[in-house]
Amino acid sequence: MTERRRVGETVRCTANAWLHSLLLAGLACLVFAGDGVAQQRDVLLNYENLSVDSMAHRVYYEQRLYRNPLIGMLELAKPLAATGIDEFVPLYQGVPIARYTLSPTIGTTVLSKEERKAWAKAHRFDSRRYKFDVRLQPEFIAQFGFREQTVESKTNLLLQSQLYLSRGLVLNWGVLVPIVNKLDNQSLNVRPAPTFLNQFLALDGTNFMSLSAGLFYNDQYGANVQYRHADPTKNWSFGGEASYTGFYYFPQNGFYYGSPEHLMLLADVAYRFPAYDVTVKLSGGQYMYQDRGARLDVIRQMGSVEVGFYAQKTVNGGTGGFNFAIPIPPGRIVQTQRLRLRTTEEFRWEYAYSRGYNIGTRYRLGYQLDALLRQYHQRYLQNQNQYQ
């Protein structure tokens, strides 16, 4: 019976793979007849884990090329217009975010827990529906130095990829190539890029979690948990974050790590001014180095670009600064049905006025849950769509 069950599962997985290939081929034959066939076919190559519910006129898809989800929706809507598809459900790491309609205005419907369970049951996870996707990501760290060296900086190039293990569960891994280091005494040795597991969870339509464990950015390793209540049709959101980390280091030969010592506990509440795509976020708690305090962020989303200003006051002192997140051109470099080389969809950088006092210090992950989810807010998408 066990052997028969294994054979049955193998047959089903093979059948699912064939059905996926037939679906893409059928869509291409249906909507790509006529002029511009090659160009239109390239559109579907930009998407992964794509499935169509013809009865509901709905398409489920994942795209990793664009930081701005609206670009992916509009690009996919053009070739699918002839099929009658009018609902779009973007996925993140195989997990549906919400349901969107594009015309005449963007409508958003949250997905209930029951809808998510039914969809997951009908669409078994298959890692073969994702490309081997390699992205080039620059890393730039800088601060004002001394008279002899006005700016101290470090520049690296990361070659990163993701291994999809199950629905929502991804292994982030890669290689770091150092270019210039005029910031600290770290050697210019090629070493592993931040390598960690991440589980993205949708508890229901408005509650999400991100669980991470491994080697993070800023030479920190450990575990991180984020929670967020974010309704894509509402202006208020709130969340929390907890982590326990320690220091790691790759010298010329070997690997060094210290004992975990940094407990971070943060909570925040945010309000969105929908007419201006401005979010005001107040957060606070315990940062790294047992530093406690609060931070106020004002964040403006402008198409594919995000710009923010912040002020912070903690036990260790006060500071302020700015940050931004931008896409890195050209995006797709080389792409086939199974492979893709591209630049990263997002480069994020932050500047702080004060240095050397460990004021509100924290490390970076692959993404922050609040930054990810505000990209899918209805008004953010609608405010852009009205100018298309």
Short mmCIF file of C-alpha atoms in Angstrom, two decimals:
data_model
loop_
_atom_site.label_atom_id
_atom_site.label_comp_id
_atom_site.label_asym_id
_atom_site.label_seq_id
_atom_site.Cartn_x
_atom_site.Cartn_y
_atom_site.Cartn_z
CA MET A 1 0.00 0.00 0.00
CA THR A 2 2.85 2.38 0.82
CA GLU A 3 4.50 1.72 -2.55
CA ARG A 4 1.16 2.16 -4.35
CA ARG A 5 0.62 5.47 -2.56
CA ARG A 6 4.09 6.68 -3.58
CA VAL A 7 3.44 5.75 -7.19
CA GLY A 8 0.09 7.58 -7.06
CA GLU A 9 1.72 10.72 -5.64
CA THR A 10 4.41 10.60 -8.32
CA VAL A 11 1.79 10.29 -11.04
CA ARG A 12 -0.19 13.21 -9.60
CA CYS A 13 2.92 15.42 -9.37
CA THR A 14 3.86 14.56 -12.96
CA ALA A 15 0.31 15.27 -14.09
CA ASN A 16 0.34 18.65 -12.31
CA ALA A 17 3.60 19.57 -14.03
CA TRP A 18 2.15 18.60 -17.43
CA LEU A 19 -1.05 20.51 -16.74
CA HIS A 20 0.97 23.61 -15.84
CA SER A 21 2.94 23.35 -19.10
CA LEU A 22 -0.25 22.80 -21.10
CA LEU A 23 -1.86 25.80 -19.39
CA LEU A 24 0.96 28.12 -20.39
CA ALA A 25 1.01 26.70 -23.90
CA GLY A 26 -2.77 27.09 -24.20
CA LEU A 27 -2.71 30.69 -22.99
CA ALA A 28 0.09 31.49 -25.40
CA CYS A 29 -1.81 29.98 -28.35
CA LEU A 30 -5.00 31.78 -27.37
CA VAL A 31 -3.76 35.28 -26.77
CA PHE A 32 -0.50 35.50 -28.68
CA ALA A 33 -1.74 34.95 -32.22
CA GLY A 34 -0.89 37.72 -34.65
CA ASP A 35 1.77 40.42 -34.44
CA GLY A 36 4.30 40.60 -31.65
CA VAL A 37 4.11 36.88 -30.83
CA ALA A 38 7.65 36.62 -29.47
CA GLN A 39 7.30 39.78 -27.40
CA GLN A 40 3.99 38.69 -25.90
CA ARG A 41 5.30 35.23 -25.08
CA ASP A 42 8.04 36.84 -23.04
CA VAL A 43 5.37 38.30 -20.77
CA LEU A 44 4.36 34.91 -19.37
CA LEU A 45 8.01 34.02 -18.77
CA ASN A 46 8.09 36.82 -16.17
CA TYR A 47 5.61 34.94 -13.97
CA GLU A 48 5.88 31.82 -11.85
CA ASN A 49 3.41 29.45 -10.21
CA LEU A 50 0.69 30.75 -12.52
CA SER A 51 -2.73 29.11 -12.51
CA VAL A 52 -6.07 30.16 -13.96
CA ASP A 53 -9.54 29.62 -12.50
CA SER A 54 -11.62 30.02 -15.66
CA MET A 55 -14.92 29.61 -13.81
CA ALA A 56 -14.15 32.55 -11.50
CA HIS A 57 -12.29 34.51 -14.23
CA ARG A 58 -9.32 34.67 -11.85
CA VAL A 59 -5.57 34.18 -12.17
CA TYR A 60 -3.13 33.29 -9.38
CA TYR A 61 0.50 34.17 -10.02
CA GLU A 62 3.82 35.10 -8.50
CA GLN A 63 6.30 37.61 -9.88
CA ARG A 64 9.73 38.52 -8.51
CA LEU A 65 10.85 41.03 -11.15
CA TYR A 66 9.08 44.18 -9.99
CA ARG A 67 9.14 45.91 -6.64
CA ASN A 68 5.83 47.56 -7.52
CA PRO A 69 3.02 44.93 -7.67
CA LEU A 70 0.91 47.10 -9.99
CA ILE A 71 3.45 46.75 -12.79
CA GLY A 72 3.10 42.99 -12.61
CA MET A 73 -0.71 43.15 -12.60
CA LEU A 74 -0.94 45.51 -15.57
CA GLU A 75 1.63 43.58 -17.56
CA LEU A 76 -0.24 40.31 -17.04
CA ALA A 77 -3.66 41.88 -17.67
CA LYS A 78 -2.88 42.82 -21.29
CA PRO A 79 -2.32 39.33 -22.72
CA LEU A 80 -5.08 37.83 -20.55
CA ALA A 81 -7.71 40.37 -21.57
CA ALA A 82 -8.92 38.09 -24.39
CA THR A 83 -9.57 35.24 -21.93
CA GLY A 84 -12.03 37.20 -19.77
CA ILE A 85 -9.76 37.16 -16.70
CA ASP A 86 -10.62 40.14 -14.52
CA GLU A 87 -9.42 39.10 -11.02
CA PHE A 88 -5.77 38.91 -10.00
CA VAL A 89 -4.38 37.19 -6.92
CA PRO A 90 -0.65 37.89 -6.42
CA LEU A 91 1.29 35.32 -4.41
CA TYR A 92 4.27 35.86 -2.15
CA GLN A 93 6.39 32.74 -1.66
CA GLY A 94 3.37 30.77 -2.83
CA VAL A 95 0.95 32.42 -0.37
CA PRO A 96 -1.98 34.54 -1.72
CA ILE A 97 -2.01 38.17 -0.55
CA ALA A 98 -5.48 39.39 -1.58
CA ARG A 99 -7.83 39.50 -4.57
CA TYR A 100 -7.75 42.51 -6.94
CA THR A 101 -9.81 43.80 -9.87
CA LEU A 102 -8.26 46.44 -12.12
CA SER A 103 -11.09 48.30 -13.81
CA PRO A 104 -12.65 50.75 -13.79
CA THR A 105 -10.99 51.28 -10.40
CA ILE A 106 -8.91 48.84 -8.39
CA GLY A 107 -11.04 46.80 -6.05
CA THR A 108 -9.57 44.70 -3.24
CA THR A 109 -11.08 41.73 -1.42
CA VAL A 110 -9.36 40.09 1.53
CA LEU A 111 -9.18 36.30 1.48
CA SER A 112 -10.73 34.48 4.43
CA LYS A 113 -9.07 31.58 6.20
CA GLU A 114 -11.56 29.18 4.60
CA GLU A 115 -10.84 30.51 1.09
CA ARG A 116 -7.12 30.10 1.67
CA LYS A 117 -7.53 26.52 2.88
CA ALA A 118 -9.69 25.62 -0.11
CA TRP A 119 -7.20 27.15 -2.53
CA ALA A 120 -4.22 25.40 -0.90
CA LYS A 121 -6.06 22.07 -1.07
CA ALA A 122 -6.83 22.53 -4.76
CA HIS A 123 -3.32 23.77 -5.63
CA ARG A 124 -0.66 21.51 -4.19
CA PHE A 125 2.74 23.14 -3.82
CA ASP A 126 5.27 22.25 -6.52
CA SER A 127 8.74 23.82 -6.39
CA ARG A 128 9.22 23.04 -10.10
CA ARG A 129 6.84 25.88 -10.90
CA TYR A 130 9.57 28.34 -9.87
CA LYS A 131 12.65 29.33 -11.85
CA PHE A 132 16.21 29.06 -10.62
CA ASP A 133 16.31 32.81 -10.07
CA VAL A 134 19.65 34.56 -9.44
CA ARG A 135 19.66 38.23 -8.59
CA LEU A 136 22.48 40.76 -8.34
CA GLN A 137 22.20 42.97 -5.28
CA PRO A 138 24.64 45.75 -4.40
CA GLU A 139 25.33 46.43 -0.72
CA PHE A 140 26.62 49.84 0.28
CA ILE A 141 27.43 50.85 3.87
CA ALA A 142 28.68 54.37 4.55
CA GLN A 143 29.16 56.90 7.33
CA PHE A 144 30.92 60.24 7.75
CA GLY A 145 34.45 59.67 8.99
CA PHE A 146 37.28 62.00 9.94
CA ARG A 147 39.19 64.79 8.24
CA GLU A 148 41.67 62.35 6.67
CA GLN A 149 38.80 60.29 5.23
CA THR A 150 35.55 62.21 4.99
CA VAL A 151 33.42 59.19 4.06
CA GLU A 152 34.04 55.68 5.33
CA SER A 153 32.33 53.09 3.18
CA LYS A 154 32.07 49.43 2.26
CA THR A 155 30.74 48.13 -1.05
CA ASN A 156 29.85 44.50 -1.81
CA LEU A 157 28.04 42.67 -4.60
CA LEU A 158 25.75 39.82 -3.61
CA LEU A 159 24.71 37.02 -5.94
CA GLN A 160 21.57 35.67 -4.30
CA SER A 161 18.96 33.04 -4.95
CA GLN A 162 16.02 31.34 -3.26
CA LEU A 163 15.17 27.68 -2.88
CA TYR A 164 11.41 27.12 -2.51
CA LEU A 165 10.92 24.25 -0.05
CA SER A 166 7.17 24.36 0.61
CA ARG A 167 4.34 26.87 0.54
CA GLY A 168 5.67 30.03 2.16
CA LEU A 169 9.00 28.42 3.15
CA VAL A 170 12.10 29.65 1.31
CA LEU A 171 15.84 29.23 1.81
CA ASN A 172 17.67 32.46 0.96
CA TRP A 173 21.31 31.86 0.02
CA GLY A 174 24.11 33.22 -2.13
CA VAL A 175 27.67 34.48 -2.43
CA LEU A 176 29.09 37.84 -1.34
CA VAL A 177 31.85 39.40 -3.44
CA PRO A 178 33.60 42.31 -1.66
CA ILE A 179 34.62 45.24 -3.85
CA VAL A 180 35.86 48.05 -1.57
CA ASN A 181 36.25 48.28 2.20
CA LYS A 182 37.26 51.60 3.73
CA LEU A 183 35.01 51.18 6.77
CA ASP A 184 36.44 48.42 8.97
CA ASN A 185 39.14 45.74 9.04
CA GLN A 186 37.15 42.93 7.42
CA SER A 187 39.14 41.15 4.71
CA LEU A 188 38.14 41.31 1.06
CA ASN A 189 37.45 37.58 0.92
CA VAL A 190 34.62 36.00 -1.06
CA ARG A 191 32.20 34.49 1.45
CA PRO A 192 28.62 33.25 1.82
CA ALA A 193 25.94 35.91 1.57
CA PRO A 194 23.28 36.05 4.32
CA THR A 195 21.75 32.59 4.38
CA PHE A 196 18.51 31.97 6.22
CA LEU A 197 15.15 30.24 6.15
CA ASN A 198 12.00 32.34 5.94
CA GLN A 199 8.41 31.21 6.42
CA PHE A 200 5.74 33.63 5.25
CA LEU A 201 2.29 32.95 6.71
CA ALA A 202 -1.16 34.38 6.07
CA LEU A 203 -3.20 33.55 9.18
CA ASP A 204 -6.33 34.94 7.51
CA GLY A 205 -7.11 37.90 5.29
CA THR A 206 -5.57 40.59 7.50
CA ASN A 207 -3.07 38.88 9.83
CA PHE A 208 0.37 37.86 8.59
CA MET A 209 3.58 36.47 10.07
CA SER A 210 7.20 36.13 8.99
CA LEU A 211 9.49 33.61 10.73
CA SER A 212 13.23 33.65 9.96
CA ALA A 213 16.27 31.72 11.20
CA GLY A 214 19.88 31.70 10.04
CA LEU A 215 22.63 34.17 9.10
CA PHE A 216 21.20 37.66 8.61
CA TYR A 217 22.67 40.93 7.36
CA ASN A 218 24.86 43.12 9.58
CA ASP A 219 26.72 40.00 10.80
CA GLN A 220 23.89 38.78 13.02
CA TYR A 221 22.61 35.21 13.27
CA GLY A 222 19.64 33.85 15.18
CA ALA A 223 15.85 33.84 14.96
CA ASN A 224 13.35 36.56 14.09
CA VAL A 225 9.54 36.63 14.35
CA GLN A 226 7.33 39.36 12.89
CA TYR A 227 3.56 39.75 13.11
CA ARG A 228 1.35 42.31 11.39
CA HIS A 229 -2.33 43.11 11.24
CA ALA A 230 -2.73 44.84 7.88
CA ASP A 231 -6.02 45.11 6.03
CA PRO A 232 -5.20 46.25 2.45
CA THR A 233 -8.43 48.29 2.40
CA LYS A 234 -7.95 50.06 5.77
CA ASN A 235 -5.66 52.86 6.92
CA TRP A 236 -4.64 51.58 10.37
CA SER A 237 -2.17 48.74 10.87
CA PHE A 238 -0.09 47.46 13.76
CA GLY A 239 2.46 44.78 14.48
CA GLY A 240 5.31 43.45 16.56
CA GLU A 241 8.76 41.93 16.18
CA ALA A 242 10.91 39.73 18.42
CA SER A 243 14.37 38.32 17.83
CA TYR A 244 17.35 36.80 19.59
CA THR A 245 20.68 37.08 17.80
CA GLY A 246 24.45 36.90 18.10
CA PHE A 247 27.51 37.96 16.11
CA TYR A 248 29.06 35.93 13.29
CA TYR A 249 32.07 36.54 11.08
CA PHE A 250 33.77 34.95 8.06
CA PRO A 251 37.56 35.48 8.30
CA GLN A 252 39.93 34.47 5.50
CA ASN A 253 39.64 30.84 6.56
CA GLY A 254 36.80 29.38 8.62
CA PHE A 255 33.79 30.72 10.43
CA TYR A 256 33.47 32.47 13.81
CA TYR A 257 30.36 33.09 15.88
CA GLY A 258 29.66 34.30 19.40
CA SER A 259 26.93 33.42 21.84
CA PRO A 260 23.48 34.96 21.27
CA GLU A 261 23.22 38.12 23.33
CA HIS A 262 20.84 40.56 21.64
CA LEU A 263 17.16 40.34 22.55
CA MET A 264 15.02 42.69 20.48
CA LEU A 265 11.34 43.32 21.27
CA LEU A 266 9.50 45.97 19.23
CA ALA A 267 5.91 47.01 18.59
CA ASP A 268 4.44 49.62 16.27
CA VAL A 269 1.26 51.24 15.04
CA ALA A 270 0.90 52.97 11.67
CA TYR A 271 -1.65 55.18 9.96
CA ARG A 272 -1.87 55.72 6.21
CA PHE A 273 -2.96 59.02 4.64
CA PRO A 274 -4.41 57.45 1.49
CA ALA A 275 -4.67 60.55 -0.69
CA TYR A 276 -0.91 61.14 -0.46
CA ASP A 277 0.42 57.58 -0.03
CA VAL A 278 2.03 58.73 3.21
CA THR A 279 2.36 56.43 6.22
CA VAL A 280 3.18 57.65 9.72
CA LYS A 281 4.56 54.90 11.93
CA LEU A 282 5.34 55.03 15.65
CA SER A 283 7.43 52.16 16.99
CA GLY A 284 9.30 51.41 20.17
CA GLY A 285 10.66 48.85 22.57
CA GLN A 286 14.05 47.26 23.10
CA TYR A 287 16.60 47.38 20.30
CA MET A 288 19.98 45.67 20.17
CA TYR A 289 22.51 46.27 22.98
CA GLN A 290 19.59 46.56 25.45
CA ASP A 291 18.87 50.03 24.15
CA ARG A 292 15.26 51.09 24.75
CA GLY A 293 13.34 53.91 23.14
CA ALA A 294 10.98 55.00 20.37
CA ARG A 295 11.10 55.98 16.73
CA LEU A 296 8.81 58.02 14.46
CA ASP A 297 8.84 57.34 10.70
CA VAL A 298 7.16 59.31 7.92
CA ILE A 299 7.13 57.23 4.71
CA ARG A 300 6.06 58.34 1.23
CA GLN A 301 5.40 55.87 -1.59
CA MET A 302 5.89 57.31 -5.07
CA GLY A 303 5.35 54.68 -7.73
CA SER A 304 8.17 52.19 -7.49
CA VAL A 305 10.17 54.40 -5.11
CA GLU A 306 9.77 54.78 -1.36
CA VAL A 307 11.33 57.61 0.68
CA GLY A 308 11.21 58.02 4.45
CA PHE A 309 12.41 60.33 7.20
CA TYR A 310 12.71 59.39 10.85
CA ALA A 311 13.55 60.68 14.32
CA GLN A 312 14.60 58.44 17.19
CA LYS A 313 15.17 58.81 20.91
CA THR A 314 16.55 56.01 23.09
CA VAL A 315 18.51 55.51 26.29
CA ASN A 316 21.75 55.73 24.28
CA GLY A 317 20.86 59.08 22.71
CA GLY A 318 18.88 60.72 19.93
CA THR A 319 19.30 60.70 16.17
CA GLY A 320 17.47 61.10 12.89
CA GLY A 321 17.94 60.46 9.23
CA PHE A 322 16.36 59.24 6.04
CA ASN A 323 15.96 56.04 4.06
CA PHE A 324 14.82 54.98 0.64
CA ALA A 325 13.98 51.88 -1.37
CA ILE A 326 14.34 51.80 -5.14
CA PRO A 327 14.37 49.18 -7.91
CA ILE A 328 17.71 48.51 -9.59
CA PRO A 329 17.72 48.54 -13.41
CA PRO A 330 17.72 46.79 -15.80
CA GLY A 331 15.73 44.11 -13.97
CA ARG A 332 15.64 41.02 -16.16
CA ILE A 333 18.99 40.32 -17.83
CA VAL A 334 18.68 36.75 -19.14
CA GLN A 335 15.63 34.52 -18.83
CA THR A 336 14.41 31.12 -19.98
CA GLN A 337 11.56 28.86 -18.89
CA ARG A 338 13.66 27.51 -15.99
CA LEU A 339 16.45 30.04 -15.40
CA ARG A 340 16.72 33.78 -14.85
CA LEU A 341 19.47 36.28 -14.09
CA ARG A 342 18.30 39.71 -12.95
CA THR A 343 19.09 42.69 -10.79
CA THR A 344 17.38 42.87 -7.42
CA GLU A 345 13.83 44.22 -7.30
CA GLU A 346 14.72 46.44 -4.31
CA PHE A 347 17.76 48.29 -3.00
CA ARG A 348 17.12 49.73 0.48
CA TRP A 349 19.46 52.11 2.29
CA GLU A 350 19.29 54.19 5.48
CA TYR A 351 21.38 57.09 6.74
CA ALA A 352 21.64 58.08 10.42
CA TYR A 353 22.93 61.45 11.58
CA SER A 354 24.69 60.11 14.68
CA ARG A 355 27.29 57.34 14.63
CA GLY A 356 29.10 55.19 17.14
CA TYR A 357 26.54 55.25 19.97
CA ASN A 358 24.41 52.18 19.11
CA ILE A 359 21.25 54.28 19.04
CA GLY A 360 18.29 52.12 18.08
CA THR A 361 20.56 49.61 16.35
CA ARG A 362 18.97 46.75 14.43
CA TYR A 363 19.90 44.40 11.60
CA ARG A 364 18.36 43.75 8.19
CA LEU A 365 16.45 40.75 6.93
CA GLY A 366 15.32 39.87 3.44
CA TYR A 367 12.24 42.06 4.00
CA GLN A 368 10.33 43.81 6.75
CA LEU A 369 6.74 42.65 6.96
CA ASP A 370 5.20 46.13 7.14
CA ALA A 371 7.22 47.34 4.14
CA LEU A 372 6.13 44.32 2.11
CA LEU A 373 2.42 44.56 2.92
CA ARG A 374 2.02 48.30 2.32
CA GLN A 375 3.01 47.62 -1.29
CA TYR A 376 -0.31 45.76 -1.69
CA HIS A 377 -2.55 48.44 -0.19
CA GLN A 378 -5.58 49.22 -2.35
CA ARG A 379 -5.11 53.01 -2.37
CA TYR A 380 -1.41 52.76 -3.19
CA LEU A 381 -2.29 50.71 -6.27
CA GLN A 382 -5.32 52.84 -7.17
CA ASN A 383 -3.44 56.12 -6.88
CA GLN A 384 -0.99 54.84 -9.47
CA ASN A 385 -3.62 53.21 -11.68
CA GLN A 386 -5.52 56.43 -12.25
CA TYR A 387 -2.53 57.81 -14.14
CA GLN A 388 -2.06 54.75 -16.36
#
